Coordinates of C-alpha atoms in Angstrom, one line a residue:
M170 CA 0.0 0.0 0.0
P171 CA 1.2 3.6 -0.5
L172 CA 3.3 5.0 2.3
E173 CA 1.4 8.2 2.8
N174 CA 1.5 10.4 5.9
P175 CA -1.4 12.8 6.2
V176 CA 0.7 15.0 8.5
T177 CA 2.7 16.2 5.5
A178 CA -0.3 17.8 3.9
T179 CA -1.2 19.9 6.9
S180 CA 2.0 20.6 8.8
P181 CA 4.9 22.0 6.7
A182 CA 7.1 22.0 9.8
L183 CA 6.9 18.2 10.0
A184 CA 7.2 17.6 6.2
P185 CA 11.0 16.9 6.1
A186 CA 10.9 14.3 8.8
A187 CA 7.7 12.7 7.4
L188 CA 9.2 12.6 3.9
A189 CA 12.3 10.8 5.2
A190 CA 10.1 7.9 6.3
P191 CA 9.5 6.6 2.8
R192 CA 13.2 6.8 2.0
R193 CA 14.0 4.8 5.1
T194 CA 11.4 2.3 4.2
W195 CA 12.7 1.9 0.7
S196 CA 16.2 1.4 2.1
A197 CA 14.8 -1.7 3.8
D198 CA 12.6 -2.7 0.9
L199 CA 15.3 -2.8 -1.8
P200 CA 17.4 -5.5 -0.1
V201 CA 14.2 -7.6 0.4
L202 CA 13.3 -7.1 -3.3
A203 CA 16.8 -8.2 -4.1
V204 CA 16.1 -11.4 -2.2
A205 CA 13.0 -12.0 -4.2
V206 CA 15.1 -11.5 -7.4
V207 CA 17.8 -14.0 -6.4
W208 CA 15.1 -16.5 -5.2
G209 CA 13.4 -16.1 -8.6
G210 CA 16.8 -16.8 -10.3
S211 CA 17.4 -19.8 -8.0
Y212 CA 15.3 -22.1 -10.2
L213 CA 17.3 -21.4 -13.3
A214 CA 20.6 -21.7 -11.4
A215 CA 19.5 -25.1 -9.9
K216 CA 18.5 -26.3 -13.3
G217 CA 21.8 -25.2 -14.8
I218 CA 24.0 -27.2 -12.4
T219 CA 21.7 -30.2 -11.6
T220 CA 20.8 -33.4 -13.4
A221 CA 18.6 -36.3 -12.2
H222 CA 21.8 -38.0 -11.0
T223 CA 23.2 -35.1 -9.0
V224 CA 20.2 -33.7 -7.2
I225 CA 21.1 -35.1 -3.8
A226 CA 24.8 -34.3 -4.2
V227 CA 24.1 -30.7 -5.2
L228 CA 21.8 -30.3 -2.2
V229 CA 24.5 -31.6 0.2
L230 CA 27.1 -29.2 -1.3
R231 CA 24.7 -26.2 -1.3
F232 CA 23.8 -26.4 2.3
A233 CA 27.0 -27.9 3.7
L234 CA 28.9 -24.8 2.4
V235 CA 26.7 -22.3 4.4
L236 CA 25.9 -24.4 7.5
P237 CA 29.3 -23.8 9.2
V238 CA 28.8 -20.0 8.8
L239 CA 25.4 -20.2 10.5
V240 CA 26.7 -22.4 13.3
V241 CA 29.7 -20.1 14.1
T242 CA 27.5 -16.9 13.9
G243 CA 24.8 -18.2 16.2
R244 CA 26.8 -20.7 18.4
R245 CA 25.8 -19.0 21.7
R246 CA 22.1 -19.0 20.9
L247 CA 22.3 -22.5 19.6
R248 CA 23.5 -23.7 23.0
A249 CA 20.5 -22.0 24.6
L250 CA 17.9 -24.1 22.7
S251 CA 15.9 -26.5 24.8
P252 CA 15.6 -30.2 23.9
A253 CA 12.0 -29.6 22.9
Q254 CA 13.1 -26.8 20.6
L255 CA 15.8 -28.9 19.1
R256 CA 13.2 -31.7 18.4
G257 CA 10.7 -29.3 16.9
A258 CA 13.4 -27.7 14.7
G259 CA 14.7 -31.1 13.7
L260 CA 11.2 -32.2 12.5
L261 CA 10.8 -29.0 10.6
G262 CA 14.2 -29.6 9.0
C263 CA 13.2 -33.0 7.8
V264 CA 10.1 -31.5 6.1
L265 CA 12.4 -28.7 4.7
G266 CA 14.6 -31.4 3.3
G267 CA 11.6 -33.0 1.6
I268 CA 10.7 -29.6 0.1
F269 CA 14.2 -29.1 -1.4
L270 CA 14.2 -32.6 -2.8
L271 CA 10.8 -32.1 -4.5
E272 CA 11.7 -28.7 -5.8
T273 CA 15.1 -29.7 -7.1
Y274 CA 14.0 -32.9 -8.8
G275 CA 11.0 -31.0 -10.1
V276 CA 13.1 -28.2 -11.7
V277 CA 15.2 -30.8 -13.4
H278 CA 12.1 -32.1 -15.2
T279 CA 10.3 -28.8 -16.0
S280 CA 11.2 -25.2 -16.9
A281 CA 12.5 -22.7 -14.4
T282 CA 9.5 -20.5 -15.3
N283 CA 7.0 -23.2 -14.5
A284 CA 8.7 -24.1 -11.2
G285 CA 8.7 -20.5 -10.0
L286 CA 5.1 -19.9 -10.8
I287 CA 3.7 -23.3 -9.6
I288 CA 5.5 -23.0 -6.3
S289 CA 3.7 -19.7 -5.7
L290 CA 0.5 -21.7 -5.2
T291 CA 1.7 -22.1 -1.6
M292 CA 0.2 -18.7 -1.0
I293 CA -3.2 -20.2 -1.9
F294 CA -2.8 -23.6 -0.3
T295 CA -1.8 -22.3 3.1
P296 CA -4.9 -20.3 3.8
L297 CA -7.1 -23.1 2.4
A298 CA -5.4 -25.6 4.8
E299 CA -5.8 -23.2 7.7
S300 CA -9.5 -22.8 6.9
A301 CA -9.9 -26.6 6.8
L302 CA -8.2 -27.1 10.1
R303 CA -10.4 -24.4 11.7
R304 CA -13.4 -25.9 10.0
E305 CA -14.3 -22.5 8.6
A306 CA -15.2 -21.7 5.0
P307 CA -12.7 -19.4 3.3
P308 CA -14.0 -16.1 1.9
A309 CA -15.7 -16.3 -1.5
A310 CA -13.1 -13.9 -2.9
F311 CA -10.3 -16.2 -1.8
L312 CA -12.0 -19.2 -3.5
G313 CA -12.3 -17.2 -6.6
A314 CA -8.6 -16.4 -6.5
A315 CA -7.8 -20.1 -6.0
A316 CA -9.9 -21.0 -9.0
V317 CA -8.0 -18.4 -11.1
C318 CA -4.7 -19.9 -9.9
V319 CA -5.7 -23.4 -10.8
A320 CA -6.8 -22.3 -14.3
G321 CA -3.5 -20.5 -14.6
V322 CA -1.5 -23.6 -13.7
V323 CA -3.5 -25.8 -16.1
L324 CA -2.7 -23.4 -19.0
L325 CA 0.9 -22.9 -17.8
T326 CA 1.7 -26.6 -17.9
Q327 CA 0.2 -27.4 -21.3
G328 CA 3.0 -26.3 -23.6
A329 CA 1.8 -26.7 -27.2
G330 CA -1.4 -28.5 -26.4
F331 CA -3.7 -29.7 -23.7
T332 CA -1.9 -32.7 -22.3
A333 CA -1.3 -34.0 -18.8
P334 CA 1.1 -31.9 -16.7
G335 CA 4.7 -33.3 -16.8
L336 CA 6.5 -35.1 -13.9
G337 CA 8.4 -31.9 -13.0
D338 CA 5.2 -29.9 -12.8
L339 CA 3.7 -32.5 -10.5
L340 CA 6.8 -32.6 -8.3
I341 CA 6.8 -28.8 -7.9
L342 CA 3.1 -28.9 -7.1
C343 CA 3.9 -31.5 -4.3
A344 CA 6.7 -29.1 -3.1
A345 CA 4.1 -26.3 -2.8
L346 CA 1.9 -28.6 -0.7
A347 CA 5.0 -29.6 1.4
R348 CA 5.7 -25.8 1.9
T349 CA 2.2 -25.5 3.2
L350 CA 2.8 -28.3 5.7
H351 CA 6.0 -26.6 6.8
V352 CA 4.2 -23.3 7.5
L353 CA 1.4 -25.1 9.4
L354 CA 3.9 -27.0 11.5
M355 CA 5.8 -23.8 12.3
A356 CA 2.6 -22.3 13.6
R357 CA 1.6 -25.3 15.6
I358 CA 4.8 -26.7 17.2
K359 CA 4.7 -24.6 20.4
A360 CA 8.3 -25.2 21.3
V361 CA 9.7 -23.4 18.2
Q362 CA 7.4 -20.4 18.3
D363 CA 9.6 -18.4 20.7
A364 CA 12.9 -19.9 19.5
D365 CA 15.6 -17.6 18.1
A366 CA 15.2 -17.3 14.3
L367 CA 18.9 -17.9 13.5
S368 CA 19.1 -20.9 15.7
L369 CA 15.9 -22.4 14.4
T370 CA 17.1 -22.0 10.8
T371 CA 20.5 -23.5 11.6
V372 CA 19.0 -26.6 13.2
Q373 CA 16.5 -27.0 10.3
L374 CA 19.3 -26.8 7.7
G375 CA 21.4 -29.1 9.7
A376 CA 18.6 -31.7 9.8
A377 CA 18.0 -31.2 6.1
V378 CA 21.7 -31.7 5.3
L379 CA 21.7 -34.9 7.4
V380 CA 18.7 -36.2 5.4
F381 CA 20.6 -35.4 2.1
A382 CA 23.8 -37.0 3.4
L383 CA 22.0 -40.2 4.4
L384 CA 20.3 -40.4 1.0
A385 CA 23.6 -39.8 -0.7
A386 CA 25.0 -42.8 1.1
V387 CA 22.3 -45.1 -0.3
P388 CA 23.4 -47.0 -3.4
G389 CA 21.5 -46.0 -6.6
T390 CA 20.6 -42.5 -5.5
G391 CA 23.0 -40.8 -7.9
D392 CA 26.4 -39.3 -7.8
S393 CA 28.2 -38.7 -4.5
P394 CA 28.8 -35.1 -3.5
W395 CA 32.6 -35.6 -4.1
A396 CA 32.0 -37.0 -7.6
A397 CA 29.6 -34.2 -8.5
A398 CA 32.1 -31.6 -7.2
A399 CA 34.9 -33.1 -9.1
G400 CA 32.9 -32.8 -12.3
F401 CA 32.0 -29.1 -11.8
G402 CA 33.5 -26.5 -14.0
P403 CA 33.7 -22.7 -13.3
A404 CA 30.0 -22.2 -14.4
E405 CA 28.8 -25.0 -12.0
W406 CA 30.8 -23.6 -9.1
A407 CA 29.4 -20.1 -9.8
G408 CA 25.9 -21.5 -9.8
L409 CA 26.5 -23.3 -6.6
A410 CA 28.0 -20.2 -5.0
F411 CA 24.9 -18.2 -6.1
L412 CA 22.6 -20.8 -4.5
S413 CA 24.6 -21.0 -1.3
V414 CA 25.7 -17.4 -0.7
F415 CA 22.9 -15.4 -2.2
C416 CA 19.9 -17.6 -2.1
T417 CA 20.6 -18.9 1.4
L418 CA 23.0 -16.8 3.5
F419 CA 22.2 -13.4 2.0
A420 CA 18.4 -14.1 1.9
F421 CA 18.2 -15.2 5.5
F422 CA 20.2 -12.3 7.0
V423 CA 18.3 -9.7 4.9
Q424 CA 15.0 -11.1 6.1
M425 CA 16.2 -10.9 9.7
W426 CA 17.5 -7.3 9.1
A427 CA 14.4 -6.1 7.3
V428 CA 11.7 -7.2 9.7
R429 CA 13.3 -5.0 12.3
R430 CA 13.1 -2.0 10.0
T431 CA 9.7 -2.5 8.2
S432 CA 6.6 -4.7 8.7
P433 CA 6.5 -8.5 8.3
S434 CA 3.5 -7.9 5.9
R435 CA 5.6 -5.6 3.7
V436 CA 8.5 -8.2 3.7
S437 CA 6.0 -10.9 2.7
L438 CA 4.5 -8.7 -0.1
L439 CA 7.9 -8.0 -1.6
L440 CA 9.0 -11.7 -1.4
G441 CA 5.7 -12.6 -3.1
T442 CA 7.2 -11.1 -6.3
E443 CA 9.5 -14.2 -6.5
P444 CA 7.5 -16.0 -9.2
L445 CA 7.6 -12.9 -11.4
W446 CA 11.4 -12.9 -11.3
A447 CA 11.5 -16.6 -11.8
A448 CA 9.6 -16.2 -15.0
A449 CA 11.7 -13.2 -16.1
A450 CA 14.9 -15.2 -15.5
G451 CA 13.6 -18.3 -17.3
I452 CA 12.6 -16.3 -20.4
A453 CA 15.3 -13.6 -20.6
I454 CA 18.3 -15.7 -19.5
G455 CA 17.3 -19.3 -19.9
G456 CA 15.7 -18.8 -23.3
E457 CA 12.4 -20.5 -22.2
H458 CA 9.3 -20.0 -24.2
L459 CA 5.8 -20.0 -22.7
G460 CA 3.6 -19.8 -25.8
A461 CA 0.3 -18.1 -25.9
A462 CA -1.4 -20.5 -23.5
G463 CA 1.6 -20.5 -21.1
L464 CA 1.7 -16.7 -21.1
A465 CA -2.0 -16.5 -20.3
G466 CA -1.4 -19.1 -17.5
A467 CA 1.5 -17.2 -16.0
V468 CA -0.6 -14.0 -15.9
L469 CA -3.5 -15.9 -14.2
V470 CA -1.2 -17.4 -11.6
L471 CA 0.4 -14.1 -10.7
A472 CA -3.0 -12.3 -10.7
G473 CA -4.6 -15.1 -8.6
T474 CA -1.9 -15.2 -6.0
A475 CA -2.0 -11.4 -5.7
W476 CA -5.8 -11.5 -5.3
G477 CA -5.6 -14.4 -2.9
R478 CA -3.0 -12.6 -0.7
R479 CA -5.3 -9.6 -0.4
A480 CA -8.4 -11.7 0.2
A481 CA -6.7 -13.8 2.9
G482 CA -5.1 -10.7 4.5

């Protein structure tokens, strides 16, 4: 919503201070918008360095690179976590690991544009799940927004004709449902609700890396992290650094910094532009083509999620 202060129209003496507020707000908004941009680009980056045989290896490498930084940064607060908080964060980390597996396997088998747009359905699924748990009917406007999103996804996944969605599209759809589960658990596991954000994230990522490492040790699950790393060239290492440093470390610390300088709602709204940037990266950099039906579907998904966000808010 516009950042307007009615005082500026009636009190010239207060105008300079009031006009400074939007500038301060934008100084917090721009880094958050940068997070949405890099998250949007993460699908194309993951697609560029990952194959069906290296998904688990890449996930181990991606998060193992940043986990020591998080542990060192928050070691004092990590020691303050109670056993119940550790168990809750560990459970959330296992779900998070499942989300990353579904997303990464999904993006291998679909376009980065499709992945970024379909995953945005989490913003529709979560309020619907909340309404079901509370046994309350969602607002009619929200149901309309959900219908628009479903129509958009149907068009988006058709390609040249009306065929069944591909494996990658279905995996990304499952990832959106898993994200919804993660949000619901975050809100319902009482032990983690007052936990330090950095510590909670560190334990979650640690649990996810453990899941990936265990899967990597199972025969037939693809290349080992060491084999995948040995086969990387400069482009693959650059992509991995982008995913690790910008999409993980930078994104987390910007969010922690921004919520202290602006509202959580504003942060959420800016991060909600992620699918737009995913589509832009896929088309402009990845050379992906949506076609007329796909373009119409992308517009419907973006419009439906925006409408649904307002209706649920």
